[in-house]
Coordinates of C-alpha atoms and ligand atoms in Angstrom, one line a residue:
M1 CA 10.8 23.9 -11.0
V2 CA 14.6 21.9 -9.6
R3 CA 13.9 18.6 -10.0
P4 CA 15.3 17.1 -6.0
V5 CA 18.2 14.5 -6.4
P6 CA 17.1 10.8 -5.6
F7 CA 18.9 9.6 -2.6
A8 CA 18.8 6.3 -4.6
S9 CA 18.3 4.7 -7.7
L10 CA 18.4 1.3 -8.9
T11 CA 17.2 -1.1 -11.3
G12 CA 14.8 -3.9 -10.4
P13 CA 15.7 -7.6 -11.7
L14 CA 12.9 -7.4 -14.8
G15 CA 15.1 -4.3 -15.4
S16 CA 12.6 -1.5 -14.4
P17 CA 13.8 1.6 -12.3
V18 CA 13.4 2.3 -9.5
D19 CA 13.8 6.0 -7.5
L20 CA 13.7 7.0 -3.7
Y21 CA 13.6 10.2 -2.5
Q22 CA 14.2 11.7 0.4
G23 CA 11.9 14.7 1.7
D24 CA 8.7 15.7 1.7
A25 CA 6.5 14.1 -0.1
L26 CA 4.1 16.4 -1.4
S27 CA 5.9 19.2 -2.4
G28 CA 9.4 16.7 -3.6
L29 CA 6.6 14.0 -5.4
P30 CA 5.2 17.2 -8.6
R31 CA 9.0 17.7 -8.9
A32 CA 10.0 14.3 -9.6
V33 CA 8.2 13.4 -12.1
A34 CA 6.4 14.3 -14.9
P35 CA 2.5 15.7 -14.7
G36 CA 0.5 12.6 -15.3
S37 CA 3.2 10.0 -15.6
V38 CA 2.4 7.9 -12.7
D39 CA -0.8 4.9 -13.6
C40 CA -1.1 3.9 -10.1
V41 CA -0.1 5.0 -6.5
V42 CA -0.6 2.4 -3.6
T43 CA 0.5 4.1 -0.4
S44 CA -0.4 4.5 3.3
P45 CA 0.9 8.0 5.1
P46 CA 0.7 7.9 9.0
Y47 CA -2.2 7.7 10.5
N48 CA -1.8 9.8 13.5
R49 CA -2.4 7.3 16.1
K50 CA 1.4 8.4 18.4
V51 CA 3.2 6.0 16.3
A52 CA 6.8 6.2 17.0
Y53 CA 8.6 6.9 13.6
G54 CA 12.5 8.3 13.1
A55 CA 11.8 11.6 11.7
Y56 CA 7.4 12.8 11.5
D57 CA 5.3 12.9 14.3
D58 CA 2.5 10.6 14.5
D59 CA 0.2 13.2 16.4
R60 CA -1.2 16.1 15.0
P61 CA -4.3 18.0 16.0
R62 CA -7.3 15.7 14.2
A63 CA -8.7 18.3 11.9
E64 CA -5.1 18.6 10.4
Y65 CA -4.0 15.7 10.2
V66 CA -6.9 15.0 8.2
R67 CA -6.7 18.4 6.2
W68 CA -3.2 17.2 5.7
V69 CA -4.0 13.9 4.2
G70 CA -5.8 16.1 2.0
R71 CA -3.6 17.8 0.7
A72 CA -1.2 14.7 -0.3
S73 CA -3.6 13.2 -2.3
D74 CA -3.6 17.4 -4.2
A75 CA 0.3 16.2 -4.9
V76 CA -0.8 12.4 -6.1
A77 CA -3.5 14.7 -8.0
K78 CA -0.2 16.7 -10.2
V79 CA 0.7 13.5 -11.0
L80 CA -1.8 10.4 -11.9
S81 CA -2.7 10.0 -14.9
P82 CA -6.7 10.7 -15.8
E83 CA -6.9 6.4 -16.2
G84 CA -5.3 6.6 -12.7
S85 CA -5.8 5.1 -9.6
L86 CA -5.0 6.0 -6.3
F87 CA -5.5 3.7 -4.0
L88 CA -5.0 4.9 -0.2
N89 CA -4.3 2.5 3.2
I90 CA -5.3 3.7 6.1
G91 CA -6.5 2.2 9.5
G92 CA -8.5 3.1 12.6
A93 CA -8.3 2.9 16.2
P94 CA -11.0 1.5 17.5
S95 CA -11.5 4.3 19.9
D96 CA -11.5 6.1 16.9
P97 CA -13.4 4.4 13.7
W98 CA -14.6 7.7 11.7
L99 CA -10.9 8.6 11.4
P100 CA -10.0 6.4 7.8
W101 CA -13.6 7.5 6.7
D102 CA -12.6 11.0 7.4
A103 CA -9.2 11.1 6.0
A104 CA -11.7 8.9 2.6
R105 CA -13.8 12.3 2.3
E106 CA -11.5 14.2 2.8
V107 CA -9.7 12.4 -0.7
G108 CA -12.9 11.9 -1.7
T109 CA -13.2 15.6 -2.6
R110 CA -10.6 15.8 -5.4
F111 CA -10.6 12.3 -6.6
R112 CA -13.9 9.8 -6.7
L113 CA -14.0 6.9 -4.5
Q114 CA -14.5 4.1 -6.7
N115 CA -14.0 0.6 -4.6
V116 CA -12.9 0.1 -0.6
I117 CA -10.9 -2.7 0.0
H118 CA -10.9 -4.5 3.6
W119 CA -7.4 -5.7 4.5
V120 CA -8.1 -8.2 6.0
K121 CA -5.4 -9.3 8.4
S122 CA -6.7 -11.8 10.5
I123 CA -9.9 -13.9 10.0
A124 CA -11.3 -17.0 12.2
I125 CA -13.7 -19.3 10.3
D126 CA -15.7 -21.7 12.2
R127 CA -15.4 -25.2 10.1
E128 CA -19.4 -25.9 10.1
L129 CA -19.6 -22.2 8.7
A130 CA -17.3 -23.0 5.5
G131 CA -18.6 -26.0 4.1
K132 CA -17.8 -29.4 3.5
Q133 CA -16.5 -29.0 0.5
V134 CA -13.1 -26.1 1.4
G135 CA -12.4 -29.9 4.6
L136 CA -11.6 -27.9 7.3
S137 CA -9.8 -30.6 10.2
G138 CA -11.1 -28.1 12.2
D139 CA -12.2 -24.0 13.2
L140 CA -9.6 -21.9 12.0
A141 CA -8.0 -18.7 13.8
V142 CA -5.0 -17.1 11.0
G143 CA -3.4 -14.2 10.9
H144 CA -2.2 -11.6 12.3
Y145 CA -3.6 -10.9 16.2
K146 CA -3.1 -8.7 18.4
P147 CA -4.3 -8.4 21.7
L148 CA -6.4 -6.1 22.8
K149 CA -7.0 -5.6 26.6
S150 CA -10.0 -3.6 26.5
R151 CA -14.0 -4.9 27.7
R152 CA -15.9 -2.2 25.0
Y153 CA -14.0 -2.7 21.7
L154 CA -12.9 -6.0 19.4
H155 CA -9.3 -6.2 18.2
S156 CA -8.9 -5.2 14.9
G157 CA -8.2 -7.1 12.8
H158 CA -8.5 -5.0 9.3
E159 CA -7.6 -2.3 7.2
Y160 CA -9.5 0.2 4.4
I161 CA -7.2 0.4 1.2
F162 CA -9.5 3.0 -0.6
H163 CA -9.6 3.1 -4.2
F164 CA -10.2 6.3 -5.6
T165 CA -9.7 7.1 -9.5
R166 CA -10.2 11.3 -11.3
T167 CA -14.2 9.6 -12.7
G168 CA -14.9 6.0 -11.1
E169 CA -15.3 4.8 -14.2
V170 CA -12.0 3.3 -14.5
E171 CA -11.3 -0.2 -15.7
L172 CA -10.2 -3.0 -14.1
D173 CA -8.3 -6.2 -14.2
R174 CA -10.4 -7.8 -11.8
L175 CA -9.2 -12.2 -12.8
A176 CA -5.6 -10.2 -12.5
V177 CA -6.5 -10.9 -8.9
G178 CA -9.1 -13.5 -9.2
V179 CA -10.0 -16.6 -7.8
P180 CA -11.2 -19.6 -9.1
Y181 CA -14.8 -20.9 -8.5
Q182 CA -15.3 -23.4 -5.7
D183 CA -19.2 -24.2 -6.8
A184 CA -19.6 -26.9 -9.4
S185 CA -22.7 -25.4 -10.4
N186 CA -21.6 -22.3 -11.1
V187 CA -19.7 -24.6 -14.4
E188 CA -21.2 -24.0 -16.8
R189 CA -21.0 -19.6 -16.2
W190 CA -17.8 -19.8 -16.1
Q191 CA -17.1 -22.0 -19.0
S192 CA -19.2 -19.9 -21.1
S193 CA -17.5 -16.8 -19.8
G194 CA -14.3 -18.4 -20.4
S195 CA -12.7 -18.6 -17.6
N196 CA -12.4 -20.7 -14.2
R197 CA -11.6 -17.8 -12.0
R198 CA -13.8 -15.3 -10.4
C199 CA -13.5 -11.2 -9.1
R200 CA -12.4 -12.0 -5.5
G201 CA -14.3 -9.1 -4.0
N202 CA -13.0 -6.4 -1.9
T203 CA -12.8 -9.2 1.6
W204 CA -8.9 -9.1 1.7
F205 CA -6.8 -11.9 3.5
L206 CA -3.3 -10.9 3.8
P207 CA -1.5 -11.5 6.8
Y208 CA 1.5 -10.6 7.4
R209 CA 4.7 -12.6 7.3
T210 CA 6.2 -14.2 10.2
I211 CA 9.1 -12.8 11.6
R212 CA 11.7 -13.8 13.7
F213 CA 13.8 -10.5 14.4
R214 CA 12.0 -6.9 14.6
A215 CA 14.1 -4.8 14.8
K216 CA 16.3 -6.7 11.8
D217 CA 13.6 -8.1 9.6
R218 CA 11.0 -5.7 9.6
P219 CA 12.6 -2.4 11.4
H220 CA 9.6 -0.2 10.9
P221 CA 5.8 0.1 13.2
A222 CA 4.0 -0.1 10.7
T223 CA 4.5 -1.4 7.0
F224 CA 2.6 -3.0 5.3
P225 CA 3.3 -6.5 3.1
V226 CA 4.5 -6.9 -0.5
E227 CA 1.5 -8.7 -1.0
L228 CA -0.6 -5.6 -0.8
P229 CA 0.4 -3.2 -3.7
E230 CA 1.2 -6.2 -5.5
R231 CA -2.3 -7.0 -5.4
C232 CA -3.9 -3.4 -6.2
Y233 CA -1.0 -3.5 -9.2
R234 CA -2.7 -6.2 -10.4
L235 CA -5.7 -4.9 -10.5
H236 CA -5.5 -1.9 -11.8
G237 CA -4.1 -3.5 -14.6
L238 CA -0.3 -4.3 -15.5
G239 CA -0.2 -3.6 -18.7
R240 CA -1.2 0.3 -18.4
I241 CA 0.9 1.2 -15.9
R242 CA 4.1 3.1 -16.9
R243 CA 5.1 4.2 -13.9
A244 CA 4.2 3.3 -9.8
A245 CA 4.4 5.5 -6.8
D246 CA 4.0 5.7 -2.9
P247 CA 4.9 9.5 -0.8
F248 CA 4.8 7.0 1.5
V249 CA 7.2 4.5 0.7
G250 CA 8.9 3.5 4.9
I251 CA 11.2 0.0 4.3
G252 CA 10.8 0.0 0.7
A253 CA 7.0 -2.7 0.3
S254 CA 5.6 -0.9 -2.3
A255 CA 9.1 -0.7 -4.5
L256 CA 9.4 -3.8 -4.1
A257 CA 6.4 -5.2 -5.7
A258 CA 6.7 -3.2 -8.2
A259 CA 10.4 -3.8 -9.1
R260 CA 9.7 -8.0 -8.7
L261 CA 6.5 -6.9 -12.1
G262 CA 9.0 -4.7 -13.9
V263 CA 7.0 -1.6 -13.2
P264 CA 8.8 1.4 -13.2
F265 CA 8.2 3.8 -9.1
V266 CA 9.2 6.8 -7.5
G267 CA 8.6 6.5 -3.9
F268 CA 9.4 9.5 -1.5
D269 CA 10.2 9.1 2.5
L270 CA 11.3 11.6 5.2
D271 CA 13.2 9.1 7.1
A272 CA 16.8 7.8 5.3
E273 CA 17.6 5.0 7.7
Y274 CA 14.2 3.3 6.4
L275 CA 14.7 4.5 2.8
S276 CA 18.5 2.6 3.1
T277 CA 16.0 -0.5 5.1
A278 CA 14.2 -0.2 0.8
V279 CA 16.9 -0.4 -0.3
A280 CA 19.2 -3.3 1.1
A281 CA 15.6 -4.9 0.6
L282 CA 15.3 -4.5 -3.2
R283 CA 18.7 -5.5 -3.5
K284 CA 18.5 -8.3 -1.7
E285 CA 15.5 -8.9 -4.9
G286 CA 18.1 -8.7 -7.5
A287 CA 18.2 -4.6 -8.2
V288 CA 21.1 -3.3 -8.6
V289 CA 22.2 0.4 -8.3
P290 CA 23.2 1.7 -12.1
T291 CA 26.9 3.0 -12.1
T292 CA 26.6 5.1 -15.5
T293 CA 23.2 6.5 -14.3
G294 CA 24.3 11.0 -13.6
G295 CA 24.5 12.3 -10.4
T296 CA 25.3 8.7 -8.8
D297 CA 28.3 10.4 -7.1
R298 CA 26.2 12.9 -5.5
R299 CA 23.7 10.7 -4.4
R300 CA 26.8 8.5 -2.6
A301 CA 27.7 11.4 -0.6
R302 CA 24.4 11.8 0.8
N303 CA 23.6 8.5 1.7
P304 CA 27.1 7.1 2.0
T305 CA 26.0 3.4 2.3
L306 CA 25.6 2.9 -1.7
K307 CA 27.8 0.7 -3.9
Ligands
SAM1 C1 2.4 4.3 7.0 S1 4.1 4.2 7.0 C2 4.6 3.8 5.3 C3 5.3 2.4 5.7 C4 4.8 1.3 4.1 N1 4.1 1.4 3.6 C5 6.1 0.2 4.4 O1 5.6 -0.9 4.5 O2 6.8 0.6 4.7 C6 4.4 6.1 6.9 C7 6.0 6.8 6.1 O3 5.4 8.0 5.6 C8 6.4 8.6 5.9 N2 6.1 10.2 5.9 C9 5.8 11.0 7.1 N3 5.6 12.1 6.3 C10 6.0 12.5 5.4 C11 6.5 12.7 4.3 N4 5.6 14.5 4.7 N5 6.5 12.3 2.9 C12 7.6 11.4 2.7 N6 7.4 10.7 4.0 C13 7.0 10.9 4.8 C14 7.3 8.0 7.1 O4 8.3 8.5 7.5 C15 7.0 6.8 7.5 O5 7.7 5.7 7.0

């Protein structure tokens, strides 16, 4: 089996390798890394919502799309370790709310669905319902708001993160992403457990960072914030990740999160421009391109922006 040549290979600020490949991840990922050598995959495939990607047509017949997501999970199954986690982020259009679930059900024929996490992008909290101890001075509405012109549908402020494992029994590091107990009545409980933190639960408020210039600051139509993969890696357990992967890496949020945490990473995307943006973001973060690795010249020939 011929190993693909990386589009770019970098060393992250904590010394961990980051390998980015241009090409079809469904065939490429199992050729790029050894079976069972990936412990955590955090990924977001296209959602089949006619998004204008550079190199991918996001408008397939629905049934074909669902089957394709299943085939993408086959590629993950080939490289994931027995105790590995696949965090699959998918959002639905208000007019087709079943699509993420249909895709998840397809993946569920290969993996066990262990958790369903709700990625909340925006939320409104009434001061009165938050309770006095929270100290809100007024009602709160925070996060990304995408207005929707409709008399039928509500603005969609959330997406799913389906957490799949092979057995449904993979232990997680829940307190690594835990939150402090708020309620004084729980003091006794957390003192006896030796920790003042509790499980965060499955609703994660992760807003997008506010940007000024879309084309420069986020040149991709459908990203997730870096905090999302970071939280998934921590939840799986940083000490148990030998390598993380993302078959649909886009402009590199999952790569950046891995590099920040010192987790070795491999990612794929069809689009060279997205990958170049990912490389630039990684370099801004302190990642460097090693000059001594074999193949650097070939990679530079494919991607002249590499130094
Ligand atoms: C939802 S986006 C992922 C964005 C990414 N999470 C980020 O934050 O930048 C899906 C990506 O999948 C890529 N893609 C589509 N089909 C692919 C394939 N067969 N192999 C690799 N990448 C693919 C698209 O180019 C697009 O960048």
